[in-house]
């Protein structure tokens, strides 16, 4: 499709926005500072420390709760248009559901200081309400599997809009429901580690789409007129290439796209609404065969379908990598290199797609299933344009993991290649409005802790001050943002510094 992989110069429209992203648990630290109560990540990590690489935790992480001024200085150095960060729910509402007056003054003061500093530097705050750090007091009541989460999340969002909304124009309700509904409620891979592969994921999915829609509608009714922001959801969307041109393999690709992204996107962003047809049929059929009294996928009522449909201003796309998908007589559907392993009836078994890698795609040294294939990003954006009638898209995450070290040539190559692919999609009419690099700096990479570094800035986790140092990719990205262009010939001068 003509994505050369970062070897040609491409110019973005003047209005195209560039930013960088982090999330609360991954950078803030201060896990019990002031009146913050524990999140499901605090509890899971403390209960079973060696579930995490090197038995590490996010107790301190980048210590951004104390070092945010340095973060803002780095953002100014990069010259980005916006900073995507998330609010820690248990930091701002530490006391449990429905408790009047439970807003944390210290918690909100932190985000208010951060936002004020961003504004001073002309950087837009781009705020995620939920990036996986549920208050433990809600998990004690079932978390995302309890239908009451729809109201809990709406009440939380209202408080945040009231407290911070006058200064925020971009909101993401929920980050990557696929990731936490599967790995958190289907497997024990991520917090809260509820191992319910057959039903947990689907209960979570239903409540995620309802919670998102309720917050979207509440914002429009109660805040939009005064605050005038936009609201979307960010989805984790890999790309899948069929192993062969057989009908089976192309169906395998279609189905995994519908089960991964479609489960969350179709109800909100499609014309028809509701969960994807193939997901409804497959789960109903398998559930019947497996002796369930009804489908393991809960239904959305006709009223819910209408309520959820169209509840968006933009689609957030988090994209990292491409896999190869297939379906044949010898394939094993109960385990794969991206989704892990599940026994018996499960969301994974429902998908009926096996995965492998194309050996021609370069692999990340620290993450052997993360591959470099910018053409996959181009195809994903073309697919979304066609399937969901060209929604406004903001790429809310894209990045490449490395080992420590400042000379991150492979990240530079990834950045250029993926931006070229994005540009090509825009040329072809995709309505992509912005791009967000994951991440501003190295941070707590979930179960991989500090072994997978995604930062434009390296962080020294041995130093008390968590010293941050720009990598080569930081200088390259700064030039991209300045020129609104990718220039593959650009080399930062050897003595380049970040003074701005
Ligand atoms: C995103 O998830 C997240 O939004 C972000 O917080 C994260 O830092 C970033 O990507 C980089 O990874 O290896 O079995 O533990 C991307 C999708 C899917 C990647 C789950 C990590 C962990 C599964 N993620 N995967 S496992």
PDB file of N, CA and C in Angstrom, residues 75 197 233 310 365 412 485:
ATOM      1  N   UNK A  75       7.309  18.476  28.594  1.00  0.00           N
ATOM      2  CA  UNK A  75       6.262  18.666  27.573  1.00  0.00           C
ATOM      3  C   UNK A  75       6.491  19.959  26.810  1.00  0.00           C
ATOM      4  N   UNK A 197     -13.103 -16.506  32.644  1.00  0.00           N
ATOM      5  CA  UNK A 197     -12.892 -16.408  31.192  1.00  0.00           C
ATOM      6  C   UNK A 197     -14.177 -16.522  30.385  1.00  0.00           C
ATOM      7  N   UNK A 233     -13.927   7.341  23.597  1.00  0.00           N
ATOM      8  CA  UNK A 233     -13.379   6.185  24.311  1.00  0.00           C
ATOM      9  C   UNK A 233     -12.122   5.737  23.567  1.00  0.00           C
ATOM     10  N   UNK A 310     -24.136   6.132  18.978  1.00  0.00           N
ATOM     11  CA  UNK A 310     -23.879   7.548  18.667  1.00  0.00           C
ATOM     12  C   UNK A 310     -23.321   8.345  19.836  1.00  0.00           C
ATOM     13  N   UNK A 365      13.139  -5.914  20.957  1.00  0.00           N
ATOM     14  CA  UNK A 365      14.097  -6.762  21.679  1.00  0.00           C
ATOM     15  C   UNK A 365      13.550  -7.205  23.037  1.00  0.00           C
ATOM     16  N   UNK A 412      12.955   5.445  16.981  1.00  0.00           N
ATOM     17  CA  UNK A 412      12.925   6.508  15.962  1.00  0.00           C
ATOM     18  C   UNK A 412      12.366   5.961  14.653  1.00  0.00           C
ATOM     19  N   UNK A 485       5.828  17.695  10.426  1.00  0.00           N
ATOM     20  CA  UNK A 485       6.267  16.839   9.322  1.00  0.00           C
ATOM     21  C   UNK A 485       7.233  15.791   9.841  1.00  0.00           C
TER      22      UNK A 485
END
